[in-house]
């Protein structure tokens, strides 16, 4: 199992550590609900240094990204980021990722921890254009400082106006006494804030100064369990749960980052699927009665026939009700439709709703 540069810090803070994507990661500190509320109301810090980072450079960098990624990276300007995914040849998804344009002919791809080697091998196999590729994953750390008070609490640590960094934008500059870190706003919680990319040798200094600066704002360390409840309240997909090698990006609702103005892996088949309309759709649902939906539970109709599966589910700390995501046939996918979640022996009624579940 791999450690991050902050593993001993998490141990000293009393974190419960678990194996996640091959890394020793803090799943919680004081408890999921309390940590969730901290991010929704003030400011919390996640160590997400297990994520992978690839640097793609050179005259053919954009060409490689364009043919392997679904979104149109030619629209990016320096200082902007873009959500995208890597389609496979079979109608599924290799991974979802974020693309940062650092400079002309220089891009940073941020990928999921459990897919680092798979993604590297996939992109490398398509690199017949001579783009320069470097895997920076082992050398870099990533902190997500999230919550409505994040900008105010952290402003003293940077000469940049943090409030000016709009969603899916970033700057490269000073933070917590370290020069040339990436400060980005691509949050996964729906409560504002930003992320810090830095070298492993720098992250402990940054962590310590972040907690000093946030002391008067009730800052707390937050584990991956609360990260999951926060992202699910926003209806954000999690690779391995809601999307994977076998799921259709069109069924998953990723048509908005699937740009057919260019050719990319499996683009013709995906275009045909989008034009014809998918058979199933990933929907959000809220339980009408008490219960907690879990990944893998059957979704059934009013006669008890299985029509789908729950891909992500939890008790929403913000809404105090069971919420989840799952794939159902298109005829059941309209908001307001009734479905049922099979929780042990009970078919618990639920209502299909538009996401996000949590409205800030």
mmCIF file of C-alpha atoms in Angstrom, residues 109-253:
data_model
loop_
_atom_site.group_PDB
_atom_site.id
_atom_site.type_symbol
_atom_site.label_atom_id
_atom_site.label_comp_id
_atom_site.label_asym_id
_atom_site.label_seq_id
_atom_site.Cartn_x
_atom_site.Cartn_y
_atom_site.Cartn_z
ATOM 1 C CA UNK A 109 -4.180 15.717 -16.986
ATOM 2 C CA UNK A 110 -5.513 14.795 -13.530
ATOM 3 C CA UNK A 111 -6.825 11.222 -13.352
ATOM 4 C CA UNK A 112 -8.353 8.933 -10.752
ATOM 5 C CA UNK A 113 -6.003 7.172 -8.347
ATOM 6 C CA UNK A 114 -7.199 3.662 -9.130
ATOM 7 C CA UNK A 115 -6.676 4.208 -12.871
ATOM 8 C CA UNK A 116 -3.219 5.806 -13.000
ATOM 9 C CA UNK A 117 -1.440 2.890 -14.669
ATOM 10 C CA UNK A 118 -4.436 1.991 -16.850
ATOM 11 C CA UNK A 119 -4.796 5.579 -18.082
ATOM 12 C CA UNK A 120 -1.067 5.956 -18.688
ATOM 13 C CA UNK A 121 -0.980 2.766 -20.735
ATOM 14 C CA UNK A 122 -4.099 3.774 -22.676
ATOM 15 C CA UNK A 123 -2.916 7.270 -23.608
ATOM 16 C CA UNK A 124 0.598 5.967 -24.354
ATOM 17 C CA UNK A 125 -0.842 3.379 -26.731
ATOM 18 C CA UNK A 126 -2.484 6.191 -28.714
ATOM 19 C CA UNK A 127 0.620 8.394 -28.750
ATOM 20 C CA UNK A 128 1.763 7.814 -32.324
ATOM 21 C CA UNK A 129 2.092 11.580 -32.820
ATOM 22 C CA UNK A 130 5.233 12.058 -30.715
ATOM 23 C CA UNK A 131 3.784 14.038 -27.806
ATOM 24 C CA UNK A 132 6.038 14.211 -24.729
ATOM 25 C CA UNK A 133 4.472 12.441 -21.737
ATOM 26 C CA UNK A 134 5.568 12.516 -18.092
ATOM 27 C CA UNK A 135 3.874 10.781 -15.170
ATOM 28 C CA UNK A 136 4.186 13.179 -12.205
ATOM 29 C CA UNK A 137 1.884 11.200 -9.905
ATOM 30 C CA UNK A 138 4.603 9.970 -7.521
ATOM 31 C CA UNK A 139 6.109 13.443 -7.062
ATOM 32 C CA UNK A 140 3.101 15.677 -6.488
ATOM 33 C CA UNK A 141 0.573 16.190 -3.704
ATOM 34 C CA UNK A 142 -2.936 17.611 -3.920
ATOM 35 C CA UNK A 143 -4.979 19.340 -1.228
ATOM 36 C CA UNK A 144 -8.641 20.276 -1.675
ATOM 37 C CA UNK A 145 -9.593 23.210 0.575
ATOM 38 C CA UNK A 146 -13.378 23.272 0.378
ATOM 39 C CA UNK A 147 -16.228 25.256 1.887
ATOM 40 C CA UNK A 148 -17.899 28.686 1.748
ATOM 41 C CA UNK A 149 -15.223 30.229 4.001
ATOM 42 C CA UNK A 150 -12.248 28.728 2.139
ATOM 43 C CA UNK A 151 -11.365 31.827 0.104
ATOM 44 C CA UNK A 152 -11.684 34.234 3.027
ATOM 45 C CA UNK A 153 -9.701 31.985 5.355
ATOM 46 C CA UNK A 154 -6.862 31.329 2.900
ATOM 47 C CA UNK A 155 -6.466 34.762 1.274
ATOM 48 C CA UNK A 156 -3.659 35.714 3.679
ATOM 49 C CA UNK A 157 -1.553 32.863 2.245
ATOM 50 C CA UNK A 158 -1.356 34.149 -1.338
ATOM 51 C CA UNK A 159 -0.701 37.375 -3.201
ATOM 52 C CA UNK A 160 -3.317 36.296 -5.767
ATOM 53 C CA UNK A 161 -6.915 37.353 -5.281
ATOM 54 C CA UNK A 162 -8.420 33.915 -4.630
ATOM 55 C CA UNK A 163 -11.948 35.229 -5.106
ATOM 56 C CA UNK A 164 -11.062 36.001 -8.722
ATOM 57 C CA UNK A 165 -10.366 32.338 -9.584
ATOM 58 C CA UNK A 166 -13.626 31.304 -11.229
ATOM 59 C CA UNK A 167 -14.964 27.744 -11.433
ATOM 60 C CA UNK A 168 -12.752 25.613 -13.689
ATOM 61 C CA UNK A 169 -10.024 28.251 -13.785
ATOM 62 C CA UNK A 170 -6.608 28.261 -12.112
ATOM 63 C CA UNK A 171 -3.464 30.311 -11.499
ATOM 64 C CA UNK A 172 0.146 29.282 -10.975
ATOM 65 C CA UNK A 173 1.605 31.329 -8.142
ATOM 66 C CA UNK A 174 2.570 31.654 -4.502
ATOM 67 C CA UNK A 175 0.704 29.968 -1.656
ATOM 68 C CA UNK A 176 1.716 29.434 1.980
ATOM 69 C CA UNK A 177 5.283 30.532 1.292
ATOM 70 C CA UNK A 178 5.745 28.218 -1.683
ATOM 71 C CA UNK A 179 6.189 29.589 -5.195
ATOM 72 C CA UNK A 180 4.773 28.109 -8.398
ATOM 73 C CA UNK A 181 1.941 25.981 -7.044
ATOM 74 C CA UNK A 182 -1.268 25.450 -8.991
ATOM 75 C CA UNK A 183 -4.290 27.037 -7.286
ATOM 76 C CA UNK A 184 -7.416 25.791 -9.059
ATOM 77 C CA UNK A 185 -11.191 25.920 -8.589
ATOM 78 C CA UNK A 186 -12.442 22.553 -9.836
ATOM 79 C CA UNK A 187 -14.114 21.435 -6.609
ATOM 80 C CA UNK A 188 -15.952 18.130 -6.130
ATOM 81 C CA UNK A 189 -18.117 19.180 -3.158
ATOM 82 C CA UNK A 190 -20.436 21.940 -4.411
ATOM 83 C CA UNK A 191 -19.471 24.258 -1.556
ATOM 84 C CA UNK A 192 -16.768 26.362 -3.187
ATOM 85 C CA UNK A 193 -13.077 26.506 -2.414
ATOM 86 C CA UNK A 194 -10.032 25.475 -4.374
ATOM 87 C CA UNK A 195 -7.258 22.911 -4.814
ATOM 88 C CA UNK A 196 -3.496 23.156 -4.331
ATOM 89 C CA UNK A 197 -1.068 21.122 -6.456
ATOM 90 C CA UNK A 198 2.463 21.101 -5.055
ATOM 91 C CA UNK A 199 5.540 18.913 -4.711
ATOM 92 C CA UNK A 200 5.570 16.248 -2.005
ATOM 93 C CA UNK A 201 8.415 18.082 -0.273
ATOM 94 C CA UNK A 202 6.244 21.214 0.004
ATOM 95 C CA UNK A 203 2.900 19.838 1.134
ATOM 96 C CA UNK A 204 3.586 19.582 4.891
ATOM 97 C CA UNK A 205 4.495 23.296 5.065
ATOM 98 C CA UNK A 206 1.359 24.157 3.112
ATOM 99 C CA UNK A 207 -0.838 21.885 5.272
ATOM 100 C CA UNK A 208 0.466 23.477 8.488
ATOM 101 C CA UNK A 209 0.026 27.039 7.255
ATOM 102 C CA UNK A 210 -3.469 26.261 5.924
ATOM 103 C CA UNK A 211 -4.538 25.105 9.381
ATOM 104 C CA UNK A 212 -2.945 28.149 11.027
ATOM 105 C CA UNK A 213 -4.769 30.475 8.622
ATOM 106 C CA UNK A 214 -8.062 28.642 9.080
ATOM 107 C CA UNK A 215 -7.981 28.376 12.868
ATOM 108 C CA UNK A 216 -10.451 31.236 13.395
ATOM 109 C CA UNK A 217 -12.797 29.768 10.765
ATOM 110 C CA UNK A 218 -13.263 26.342 12.345
ATOM 111 C CA UNK A 219 -11.096 24.559 9.789
ATOM 112 C CA UNK A 220 -10.901 20.760 10.086
ATOM 113 C CA UNK A 221 -9.317 17.858 8.213
ATOM 114 C CA UNK A 222 -11.886 15.904 6.203
ATOM 115 C CA UNK A 223 -11.804 12.251 5.137
ATOM 116 C CA UNK A 224 -12.836 10.464 1.968
ATOM 117 C CA UNK A 225 -16.156 9.271 3.429
ATOM 118 C CA UNK A 226 -17.440 12.850 3.691
ATOM 119 C CA UNK A 227 -15.994 13.593 0.252
ATOM 120 C CA UNK A 228 -18.257 10.843 -1.064
ATOM 121 C CA UNK A 229 -21.425 12.166 0.625
ATOM 122 C CA UNK A 230 -20.626 15.699 -0.539
ATOM 123 C CA UNK A 231 -20.090 14.695 -4.186
ATOM 124 C CA UNK A 232 -23.183 12.493 -4.164
ATOM 125 C CA UNK A 233 -25.365 15.388 -2.933
ATOM 126 C CA UNK A 234 -24.165 17.211 -6.071
ATOM 127 C CA UNK A 235 -24.968 14.247 -8.315
ATOM 128 C CA UNK A 236 -21.334 13.974 -9.463
ATOM 129 C CA UNK A 237 -20.218 10.642 -10.934
ATOM 130 C CA UNK A 238 -17.584 8.543 -9.170
ATOM 131 C CA UNK A 239 -15.490 6.277 -11.358
ATOM 132 C CA UNK A 240 -15.907 2.660 -10.290
ATOM 133 C CA UNK A 241 -19.428 3.344 -9.000
ATOM 134 C CA UNK A 242 -21.440 5.313 -11.542
ATOM 135 C CA UNK A 243 -19.157 5.018 -14.570
ATOM 136 C CA UNK A 244 -16.639 2.360 -15.615
ATOM 137 C CA UNK A 245 -15.256 0.421 -18.584
ATOM 138 C CA UNK A 246 -18.711 -0.984 -19.363
ATOM 139 C CA UNK A 247 -20.963 2.062 -18.908
ATOM 140 C CA UNK A 248 -22.048 4.274 -21.770
ATOM 141 C CA UNK A 249 -21.036 7.938 -21.347
ATOM 142 C CA UNK A 250 -24.261 8.916 -23.135
ATOM 143 C CA UNK A 251 -26.349 6.916 -20.644
ATOM 144 C CA UNK A 252 -24.265 8.426 -17.830
ATOM 145 C CA UNK A 253 -25.292 11.947 -18.878
#
